């Protein structure tokens, strides 16, 4: 009997050890996500810990983590059952990063040198108040009802819109914020950051710094079929490279975002599962390869690299609230981590609506905008160059075919509708109850005759 009990005890111990070993990476990702989200919201967005716990981290299994905020150190620690602890720290001008073994708190941090322009112009070309403009063809009652319908009237539910803005002919015709948010609150764009990365390549091409049809200069790829991958293939997510983009499990994307010091490495090391220009696969790793390793090598210094994003895009179009977060090694996390207020997200949409022209200055060529919204040949008509499309009406059946949009996790959207001269921004949280964006767009567009 004792031998049997000892045998079963051994089996039990081995079983517990196996479960612990196989699930340990999950603890890293849970505590990494929890600490990162609280730290960014508190130190970048100037929100309270209580607000973040209630409105951002209040879903399983993230809500299992215990959080400790260190205001003096500007850091956040997250633990889970005492088994795993992760720490995220704020770095001035660079946002928040999850601490890894390579993190050096004494490193000489290089923040962007901003070139913010002061103007006496009204929005969107300045920050002065707009002149009151009433459009005879806008049904404001219907429009306001459509906007109101996108907000959750139940204060006990954490999901719903945090901000909505509708711009028509460069005029704000609707703007609303949830309680606790206002026009100054910076909000996380998640994968809308990918469109920023694409735009930077448009700027580089305009300046002659890159040829998107050239093969990507990745040393690891030069001895196999990966050497045929072009910048264009990467921008269109059409490289054929292996990548698992799943946020609900231990996957390439979750390991990259919460375990890696250099987020441009993972995709570089992946092999092919398809052929370049013949295999579309959505990949945050691809975006970080573009925004990190490949782009960084175009500059002589880290300072020049980080300045370029701000001086050549954000500062030129008045996106003064924008903050790009970097990884431990200083790479811009071009897949996921950009923060800006709602009006600045709208300015980004307006840049595309106006074919890359900003108040007379051609920031990106109109040909780049045309390229970016042209369907990738293997995407089923749904994807351009880090921009989502509505060519086949598969997602937004009641919106115009020429609508395209910047898309971020949990329902972040900037919709550009050239045929209606409109930009629509919606920021918020969707986890279990998905917002009906098609109905929302139908109502908004329907209010403008």
Short mmCIF file of C-alpha atoms in Angstrom, two decimals:
data_model
loop_
_atom_site.label_atom_id
_atom_site.label_comp_id
_atom_site.label_asym_id
_atom_site.label_seq_id
_atom_site.Cartn_x
_atom_site.Cartn_y
_atom_site.Cartn_z
CA UNK A 1 0.00 0.00 0.00
CA UNK A 2 2.84 2.34 0.88
CA UNK A 3 4.48 1.64 -2.47
CA UNK A 4 1.22 2.48 -4.26
CA UNK A 5 0.85 5.75 -2.33
CA UNK A 6 4.47 6.63 -3.03
CA UNK A 7 3.92 5.89 -6.71
CA UNK A 8 0.85 8.08 -6.92
CA UNK A 9 2.61 10.84 -4.96
CA UNK A 10 5.46 10.75 -7.46
CA UNK A 11 2.99 10.92 -10.36
CA UNK A 12 1.26 13.87 -8.69
CA UNK A 13 4.52 15.75 -8.12
CA UNK A 14 5.62 15.13 -11.69
CA UNK A 15 2.22 16.24 -12.96
CA UNK A 16 2.32 19.47 -10.96
CA UNK A 17 5.90 20.10 -12.10
CA UNK A 18 4.90 19.55 -15.73
CA UNK A 19 1.92 21.89 -15.48
CA UNK A 20 4.09 24.51 -13.78
CA UNK A 21 6.83 24.19 -16.37
CA UNK A 22 4.51 24.41 -19.38
CA UNK A 23 2.50 27.30 -17.97
CA UNK A 24 5.35 29.33 -16.48
CA UNK A 25 5.71 31.49 -19.63
CA UNK A 26 2.05 32.45 -19.20
CA UNK A 27 2.91 33.98 -15.84
CA UNK A 28 5.53 36.12 -17.57
CA UNK A 29 3.04 37.33 -20.14
CA UNK A 30 0.25 37.97 -17.62
CA UNK A 31 2.47 39.97 -15.27
CA UNK A 32 4.21 41.66 -18.18
CA UNK A 33 0.92 42.81 -19.70
CA UNK A 34 -0.49 43.90 -16.32
CA UNK A 35 2.57 45.91 -15.28
CA UNK A 36 3.04 47.46 -18.72
CA UNK A 37 -0.58 48.55 -19.07
CA UNK A 38 -0.74 50.16 -15.63
CA UNK A 39 2.64 51.88 -16.01
CA UNK A 40 1.83 53.33 -19.44
CA UNK A 41 -1.62 54.49 -18.41
CA UNK A 42 -0.34 56.09 -15.18
CA UNK A 43 2.93 57.65 -16.38
CA UNK A 44 2.15 58.28 -20.07
CA UNK A 45 -1.61 58.90 -20.04
CA UNK A 46 -1.75 60.45 -16.53
CA UNK A 47 -4.55 58.20 -15.35
CA UNK A 48 -5.04 56.63 -11.93
CA UNK A 49 -4.15 53.07 -11.00
CA UNK A 50 -7.74 52.49 -9.94
CA UNK A 51 -9.01 53.56 -13.35
CA UNK A 52 -6.65 51.20 -15.14
CA UNK A 53 -7.44 48.26 -12.88
CA UNK A 54 -11.15 48.79 -13.47
CA UNK A 55 -11.18 49.76 -17.13
CA UNK A 56 -8.14 48.09 -18.73
CA UNK A 57 -6.93 45.12 -16.70
CA UNK A 58 -10.30 43.88 -15.48
CA UNK A 59 -10.43 40.70 -17.54
CA UNK A 60 -9.17 37.18 -16.98
CA UNK A 61 -6.41 36.22 -16.45
CA UNK A 62 -4.86 39.73 -16.29
CA UNK A 63 -7.04 40.67 -13.30
CA UNK A 64 -5.37 37.93 -11.25
CA UNK A 65 -2.13 39.93 -11.04
CA UNK A 66 -1.33 42.01 -7.96
CA UNK A 67 -0.11 45.51 -8.81
CA UNK A 68 2.25 47.87 -6.97
CA UNK A 69 2.93 51.38 -8.29
CA UNK A 70 6.14 53.18 -7.32
CA UNK A 71 5.52 56.86 -8.04
CA UNK A 72 9.03 57.95 -7.08
CA UNK A 73 10.75 55.39 -9.31
CA UNK A 74 8.03 55.64 -11.97
CA UNK A 75 7.69 51.90 -12.15
CA UNK A 76 5.00 49.26 -11.72
CA UNK A 77 5.48 45.72 -10.44
CA UNK A 78 3.01 42.89 -11.04
CA UNK A 79 3.03 39.51 -9.31
CA UNK A 80 0.91 36.40 -9.70
CA UNK A 81 0.46 34.14 -6.68
CA UNK A 82 4.04 34.89 -5.69
CA UNK A 83 5.28 32.66 -8.52
CA UNK A 84 6.33 35.34 -10.96
CA UNK A 85 7.08 39.05 -10.81
CA UNK A 86 7.47 41.49 -13.65
CA UNK A 87 8.37 45.14 -13.63
CA UNK A 88 7.69 47.94 -16.11
CA UNK A 89 9.51 51.27 -15.93
CA UNK A 90 8.85 54.70 -17.44
CA UNK A 91 11.60 56.43 -19.42
CA UNK A 92 11.14 60.11 -20.23
CA UNK A 93 10.21 60.61 -23.88
CA UNK A 94 10.34 56.88 -24.60
CA UNK A 95 7.32 55.64 -22.65
CA UNK A 96 7.23 52.42 -20.66
CA UNK A 97 9.17 49.20 -21.14
CA UNK A 98 8.96 45.80 -19.48
CA UNK A 99 12.25 45.07 -17.73
CA UNK A 100 14.26 42.17 -19.15
CA UNK A 101 17.69 40.75 -18.27
CA UNK A 102 19.24 43.19 -20.74
CA UNK A 103 17.69 46.26 -19.13
CA UNK A 104 20.22 48.74 -17.77
CA UNK A 105 18.72 51.41 -15.56
CA UNK A 106 21.93 53.44 -15.83
CA UNK A 107 21.93 53.43 -19.63
CA UNK A 108 22.11 56.80 -21.34
CA UNK A 109 18.54 57.17 -22.55
CA UNK A 110 18.03 59.13 -25.75
CA UNK A 111 14.69 60.87 -25.83
CA UNK A 112 13.40 62.50 -29.04
CA UNK A 113 14.25 66.15 -29.59
CA UNK A 114 10.89 67.61 -30.52
CA UNK A 115 10.34 70.41 -33.02
CA UNK A 116 6.82 71.42 -32.07
CA UNK A 117 5.40 74.23 -34.16
CA UNK A 118 3.25 76.90 -32.57
CA UNK A 119 0.52 78.26 -34.84
CA UNK A 120 -2.44 80.59 -34.51
CA UNK A 121 -4.52 78.39 -36.78
CA UNK A 122 -7.72 76.58 -35.92
CA UNK A 123 -7.93 72.80 -35.74
CA UNK A 124 -6.76 70.72 -37.56
CA UNK A 125 -3.80 72.87 -38.65
CA UNK A 126 -3.42 74.40 -35.21
CA UNK A 127 -4.94 74.07 -31.77
CA UNK A 128 -7.10 77.19 -31.79
CA UNK A 129 -10.87 76.84 -31.59
CA UNK A 130 -12.72 76.26 -34.83
CA UNK A 131 -15.16 78.78 -36.20
CA UNK A 132 -18.74 77.68 -35.71
CA UNK A 133 -19.76 76.03 -38.95
CA UNK A 134 -23.19 74.54 -39.54
CA UNK A 135 -23.52 72.31 -42.59
CA UNK A 136 -27.00 72.32 -44.09
CA UNK A 137 -26.55 68.73 -45.29
CA UNK A 138 -25.72 67.34 -41.84
CA UNK A 139 -28.54 66.03 -39.66
CA UNK A 140 -26.98 66.78 -36.30
CA UNK A 141 -29.72 65.02 -34.33
CA UNK A 142 -29.09 61.77 -36.18
CA UNK A 143 -25.33 62.24 -35.96
CA UNK A 144 -25.33 62.84 -32.21
CA UNK A 145 -27.62 59.86 -31.72
CA UNK A 146 -25.22 57.66 -33.69
CA UNK A 147 -22.31 58.85 -31.56
CA UNK A 148 -24.26 58.41 -28.33
CA UNK A 149 -25.19 54.86 -29.35
CA UNK A 150 -21.50 53.92 -29.47
CA UNK A 151 -21.08 54.71 -25.78
CA UNK A 152 -22.11 52.32 -23.02
CA UNK A 153 -24.76 53.83 -20.77
CA UNK A 154 -24.09 51.21 -18.07
CA UNK A 155 -21.41 52.66 -15.76
CA UNK A 156 -20.68 49.23 -14.25
CA UNK A 157 -19.45 47.78 -17.52
CA UNK A 158 -15.87 48.53 -18.49
CA UNK A 159 -16.30 48.11 -22.22
CA UNK A 160 -17.38 50.68 -24.75
CA UNK A 161 -16.18 53.84 -26.43
CA UNK A 162 -13.85 56.22 -24.65
CA UNK A 163 -13.90 58.81 -27.40
CA UNK A 164 -15.56 59.38 -30.76
CA UNK A 165 -14.82 62.15 -33.22
CA UNK A 166 -16.34 62.82 -36.62
CA UNK A 167 -14.65 65.27 -39.00
CA UNK A 168 -16.32 66.48 -42.19
CA UNK A 169 -14.62 68.86 -44.59
CA UNK A 170 -11.90 69.50 -41.98
CA UNK A 171 -14.50 70.51 -39.38
CA UNK A 172 -15.31 68.65 -36.19
CA UNK A 173 -19.02 67.91 -36.43
CA UNK A 174 -19.20 65.52 -33.46
CA UNK A 175 -16.93 64.87 -30.48
CA UNK A 176 -17.70 62.97 -27.31
CA UNK A 177 -15.73 61.45 -24.41
CA UNK A 178 -16.58 58.92 -21.73
CA UNK A 179 -16.38 59.90 -18.08
CA UNK A 180 -12.75 60.19 -17.01
CA UNK A 181 -11.50 60.97 -20.52
CA UNK A 182 -11.25 64.25 -22.43
CA UNK A 183 -9.62 65.82 -25.47
CA UNK A 184 -6.21 65.85 -23.73
CA UNK A 185 -6.22 62.17 -22.73
CA UNK A 186 -3.71 60.14 -24.73
CA UNK A 187 -5.02 56.73 -25.77
CA UNK A 188 -3.17 53.63 -26.90
CA UNK A 189 -3.46 52.98 -30.62
CA UNK A 190 -2.23 49.38 -30.45
CA UNK A 191 -1.87 48.18 -34.07
CA UNK A 192 -2.74 51.56 -35.51
CA UNK A 193 0.97 52.03 -34.81
CA UNK A 194 1.60 49.81 -37.83
CA UNK A 195 0.17 52.51 -40.09
CA UNK A 196 2.59 54.98 -38.53
CA UNK A 197 5.45 52.61 -39.36
CA UNK A 198 4.24 52.35 -42.95
CA UNK A 199 3.98 56.14 -43.17
CA UNK A 200 7.60 56.51 -42.06
CA UNK A 201 8.62 54.32 -44.99
CA UNK A 202 6.62 56.62 -47.24
CA UNK A 203 8.61 59.55 -45.88
CA UNK A 204 11.89 57.69 -46.30
CA UNK A 205 11.04 56.78 -49.88
CA UNK A 206 10.15 60.41 -50.61
CA UNK A 207 13.58 61.42 -49.28
CA UNK A 208 15.39 58.73 -51.28
CA UNK A 209 16.41 56.79 -48.17
CA UNK A 210 14.79 53.53 -49.21
CA UNK A 211 13.42 51.79 -52.27
CA UNK A 212 10.50 49.65 -51.15
CA UNK A 213 10.93 47.35 -54.14
CA UNK A 214 14.50 46.55 -53.07
CA UNK A 215 15.32 43.41 -51.13
CA UNK A 216 15.44 43.81 -47.37
CA UNK A 217 18.99 43.91 -46.02
CA UNK A 218 18.84 41.13 -43.44
CA UNK A 219 22.14 39.20 -43.11
CA UNK A 220 20.44 36.07 -41.75
CA UNK A 221 18.41 35.74 -44.94
CA UNK A 222 21.16 35.86 -47.52
CA UNK A 223 21.82 32.10 -47.77
CA UNK A 224 18.25 30.91 -48.38
CA UNK A 225 15.02 31.85 -50.14
CA UNK A 226 14.35 34.66 -47.65
CA UNK A 227 16.87 36.77 -49.54
CA UNK A 228 14.09 37.42 -52.09
CA UNK A 229 11.91 39.25 -49.52
CA UNK A 230 11.48 42.94 -50.36
CA UNK A 231 10.47 45.92 -48.24
CA UNK A 232 7.23 45.88 -50.19
CA UNK A 233 6.57 42.27 -49.14
CA UNK A 234 7.11 43.21 -45.50
CA UNK A 235 4.95 46.32 -45.67
CA UNK A 236 2.15 44.28 -47.24
CA UNK A 237 2.51 41.36 -44.76
CA UNK A 238 3.18 39.23 -47.84
CA UNK A 239 6.66 37.89 -47.09
CA UNK A 240 5.79 34.24 -46.47
CA UNK A 241 7.58 34.34 -43.11
CA UNK A 242 6.34 32.20 -40.25
CA UNK A 243 4.53 34.06 -37.47
CA UNK A 244 1.81 33.25 -34.92
CA UNK A 245 -0.30 36.33 -34.07
CA UNK A 246 -2.49 35.08 -31.23
CA UNK A 247 -3.12 37.22 -28.13
CA UNK A 248 -5.01 34.53 -26.22
CA UNK A 249 -2.09 32.15 -25.68
CA UNK A 250 1.68 31.88 -25.56
CA UNK A 251 2.49 32.83 -29.14
CA UNK A 252 5.09 34.69 -31.15
CA UNK A 253 3.40 38.04 -30.58
CA UNK A 254 2.87 37.70 -26.83
CA UNK A 255 6.42 36.44 -26.27
CA UNK A 256 7.78 39.29 -28.37
CA UNK A 257 5.86 42.03 -26.55
CA UNK A 258 6.52 40.86 -23.00
CA UNK A 259 9.74 38.83 -23.04
CA UNK A 260 12.02 40.27 -25.72
CA UNK A 261 14.64 43.01 -25.25
CA UNK A 262 14.93 43.59 -29.01
CA UNK A 263 11.54 43.12 -30.63
CA UNK A 264 12.96 43.12 -34.15
CA UNK A 265 14.85 39.86 -33.64
CA UNK A 266 12.09 37.23 -33.58
CA UNK A 267 10.82 37.81 -37.10
CA UNK A 268 14.37 37.95 -38.49
CA UNK A 269 14.98 34.44 -37.16
CA UNK A 270 11.77 32.90 -38.53
CA UNK A 271 11.81 30.70 -41.59
CA UNK A 272 9.44 30.67 -44.54
CA UNK A 273 6.10 28.89 -44.44
CA UNK A 274 5.16 30.23 -47.86
CA UNK A 275 6.72 32.11 -50.74
CA UNK A 276 7.53 35.84 -50.80
CA UNK A 277 4.80 37.84 -52.52
CA UNK A 278 2.50 34.81 -52.49
CA UNK A 279 1.66 34.24 -48.81
CA UNK A 280 -0.16 36.88 -46.74
CA UNK A 281 0.15 36.53 -42.96
CA UNK A 282 -0.58 39.27 -40.43
CA UNK A 283 2.50 39.77 -38.25
CA UNK A 284 3.43 42.28 -35.57
CA UNK A 285 6.92 40.83 -35.80
CA UNK A 286 7.15 42.06 -39.39
CA UNK A 287 6.17 45.58 -38.32
CA UNK A 288 8.83 45.59 -35.61
CA UNK A 289 11.44 44.33 -38.04
CA UNK A 290 10.57 47.32 -40.22
CA UNK A 291 10.46 49.87 -37.39
CA UNK A 292 13.50 48.49 -35.58
CA UNK A 293 16.39 46.75 -37.28
CA UNK A 294 15.72 47.75 -40.89
CA UNK A 295 14.82 51.37 -40.25
CA UNK A 296 17.37 51.97 -37.52
CA UNK A 297 20.19 50.94 -39.86
CA UNK A 298 19.31 53.88 -42.12
CA UNK A 299 20.63 56.33 -39.52
CA UNK A 300 24.07 57.12 -38.17
CA UNK A 301 22.94 57.52 -34.58
CA UNK A 302 20.19 56.52 -32.20
CA UNK A 303 19.34 60.20 -31.77
CA UNK A 304 18.81 60.69 -35.50
CA UNK A 305 16.67 57.57 -35.64
CA UNK A 306 14.33 58.52 -32.81
CA UNK A 307 14.13 62.17 -33.91
CA UNK A 308 13.10 61.18 -37.42
CA UNK A 309 9.72 59.83 -36.34
CA UNK A 310 8.79 63.05 -34.57
CA UNK A 311 10.42 65.71 -36.72
CA UNK A 312 9.30 64.28 -40.06
CA UNK A 313 5.75 63.27 -39.14
CA UNK A 314 4.25 64.11 -35.76
CA UNK A 315 5.70 67.59 -35.34
CA UNK A 316 4.91 68.50 -38.96
CA UNK A 317 1.20 67.78 -38.61
CA UNK A 318 0.79 68.91 -35.02
CA UNK A 319 0.44 65.49 -33.39
CA UNK A 320 2.05 67.05 -30.35
CA UNK A 321 0.62 64.58 -27.85
CA UNK A 322 2.11 61.53 -29.62
CA UNK A 323 4.49 59.29 -27.69
CA UNK A 324 6.08 56.22 -29.25
CA UNK A 325 7.27 53.59 -26.82
CA UNK A 326 10.54 51.76 -27.44
CA UNK A 327 11.86 48.37 -26.41
CA UNK A 328 14.79 47.82 -24.03
CA UNK A 329 17.29 48.24 -26.86
CA UNK A 330 15.79 51.51 -28.05
CA UNK A 331 13.81 50.28 -31.06
CA UNK A 332 10.46 51.93 -31.73
CA UNK A 333 7.80 49.27 -31.17
CA UNK A 334 6.18 49.95 -34.51
CA UNK A 335 3.63 47.19 -34.15
CA UNK A 336 1.76 48.25 -31.07
CA UNK A 337 2.74 51.07 -28.73
CA UNK A 338 1.79 54.59 -29.75
CA UNK A 339 -0.18 57.01 -27.59
CA UNK A 340 -1.99 60.16 -28.74
CA UNK A 341 -5.11 62.08 -27.92
CA UNK A 342 -8.20 61.68 -30.06
CA UNK A 343 -7.72 64.91 -32.00
CA UNK A 344 -4.18 63.93 -32.91
CA UNK A 345 -5.35 60.51 -34.12
CA UNK A 346 -7.84 62.41 -36.26
CA UNK A 347 -5.01 64.54 -37.71
CA UNK A 348 -3.26 61.36 -38.79
CA UNK A 349 -6.40 60.29 -40.64
CA UNK A 350 -6.69 63.72 -42.24
CA UNK A 351 -3.13 63.48 -43.55
CA UNK A 352 -4.22 60.45 -45.56
CA UNK A 353 -7.55 61.98 -46.55
CA UNK A 354 -5.60 64.88 -48.09
CA UNK A 355 -3.30 62.54 -50.03
CA UNK A 356 -0.30 63.19 -47.78
CA UNK A 357 -0.58 66.99 -47.93
CA UNK A 358 -0.67 68.97 -44.70
CA UNK A 359 -1.74 72.58 -45.10
CA UNK A 360 0.32 72.95 -48.26
CA UNK A 361 3.29 70.77 -47.30
CA UNK A 362 3.59 67.35 -48.93
CA UNK A 363 4.62 65.17 -45.99
CA UNK A 364 4.22 61.94 -47.97
CA UNK A 365 3.69 61.69 -51.71
CA UNK A 366 0.16 61.12 -52.96
CA UNK A 367 1.54 58.11 -54.83
CA UNK A 368 2.50 56.59 -51.47
CA UNK A 369 -1.06 57.00 -50.19
CA UNK A 370 -2.33 55.30 -53.36
CA UNK A 371 0.15 52.48 -52.82
CA UNK A 372 -0.70 52.08 -49.14
CA UNK A 373 -4.43 51.65 -49.85
CA UNK A 374 -4.01 49.32 -52.84
CA UNK A 375 -4.94 45.73 -51.95
CA UNK A 376 -2.11 43.29 -51.42
CA UNK A 377 -2.42 40.56 -54.04
CA UNK A 378 -2.91 37.72 -51.55
CA UNK A 379 -4.93 39.51 -48.84
CA UNK A 380 -8.34 38.92 -50.36
CA UNK A 381 -8.66 42.65 -50.99
CA UNK A 382 -8.63 43.46 -47.27
CA UNK A 383 -5.11 44.81 -46.71
CA UNK A 384 -2.75 47.35 -48.23
CA UNK A 385 0.54 48.49 -46.72
CA UNK A 386 -0.21 48.25 -42.97
CA UNK A 387 -3.70 49.65 -43.65
CA UNK A 388 -7.02 47.76 -43.72
CA UNK A 389 -9.39 48.14 -46.67
CA UNK A 390 -13.09 47.79 -47.42
CA UNK A 391 -12.81 46.91 -51.11
CA UNK A 392 -15.04 43.85 -50.93
CA UNK A 393 -17.32 45.19 -48.16
CA UNK A 394 -16.55 42.04 -46.17
CA UNK A 395 -16.50 43.83 -42.82
CA UNK A 396 -18.34 47.08 -43.38
CA UNK A 397 -21.08 46.20 -45.83
CA UNK A 398 -22.91 49.49 -45.42
CA UNK A 399 -19.86 51.74 -45.77
CA UNK A 400 -18.39 53.00 -49.05
CA UNK A 401 -15.95 50.80 -50.91
CA UNK A 402 -13.24 53.48 -50.73
CA UNK A 403 -13.24 53.49 -46.94
CA UNK A 404 -9.97 52.37 -45.40
CA UNK A 405 -8.91 52.33 -41.79
CA UNK A 406 -6.16 52.08 -39.20
CA UNK A 407 -7.05 49.21 -36.87
CA UNK A 408 -5.93 48.55 -33.30
CA UNK A 409 -6.57 45.81 -30.74
CA UNK A 410 -9.75 46.13 -28.64
CA UNK A 411 -11.51 48.37 -31.14
CA UNK A 412 -9.21 51.33 -31.87
CA UNK A 413 -10.13 52.76 -35.27
CA UNK A 414 -9.39 55.70 -37.53
CA UNK A 415 -11.69 55.51 -40.57
CA UNK A 416 -10.86 57.54 -43.68
CA UNK A 417 -13.71 57.94 -46.19
CA UNK A 418 -12.52 59.97 -49.20
CA UNK A 419 -15.86 59.89 -51.05
CA UNK A 420 -17.54 61.49 -48.04
CA UNK A 421 -14.65 63.84 -47.14
CA UNK A 422 -14.77 62.34 -43.65
CA UNK A 423 -12.54 60.98 -40.91
CA UNK A 424 -14.11 59.07 -38.03
CA UNK A 425 -12.16 58.15 -34.89
CA UNK A 426 -13.30 55.68 -32.27
CA UNK A 427 -11.17 54.75 -29.25
CA UNK A 428 -12.29 52.33 -26.57
CA UNK A 429 -12.23 48.83 -25.12
CA UNK A 430 -13.82 45.75 -26.67
CA UNK A 431 -13.10 42.39 -25.08
CA UNK A 432 -16.24 40.27 -24.99
CA UNK A 433 -18.96 42.50 -26.43
CA UNK A 434 -17.78 43.63 -29.81
CA UNK A 435 -18.98 46.98 -31.07
CA UNK A 436 -20.98 46.86 -34.30
CA UNK A 437 -18.79 49.17 -36.35
CA UNK A 438 -20.78 48.60 -39.51
CA UNK A 439 -24.00 49.85 -37.87
CA UNK A 440 -22.09 52.75 -36.31
CA UNK A 441 -20.61 53.83 -39.64
CA UNK A 442 -23.93 53.42 -41.41
CA UNK A 443 -25.58 55.78 -38.89
CA UNK A 444 -22.76 58.34 -39.00
CA UNK A 445 -22.55 58.42 -42.80
CA UNK A 446 -26.33 58.46 -43.06
CA UNK A 447 -26.44 61.67 -41.02
CA UNK A 448 -24.42 63.46 -43.72
CA UNK A 449 -26.61 63.68 -46.81
#
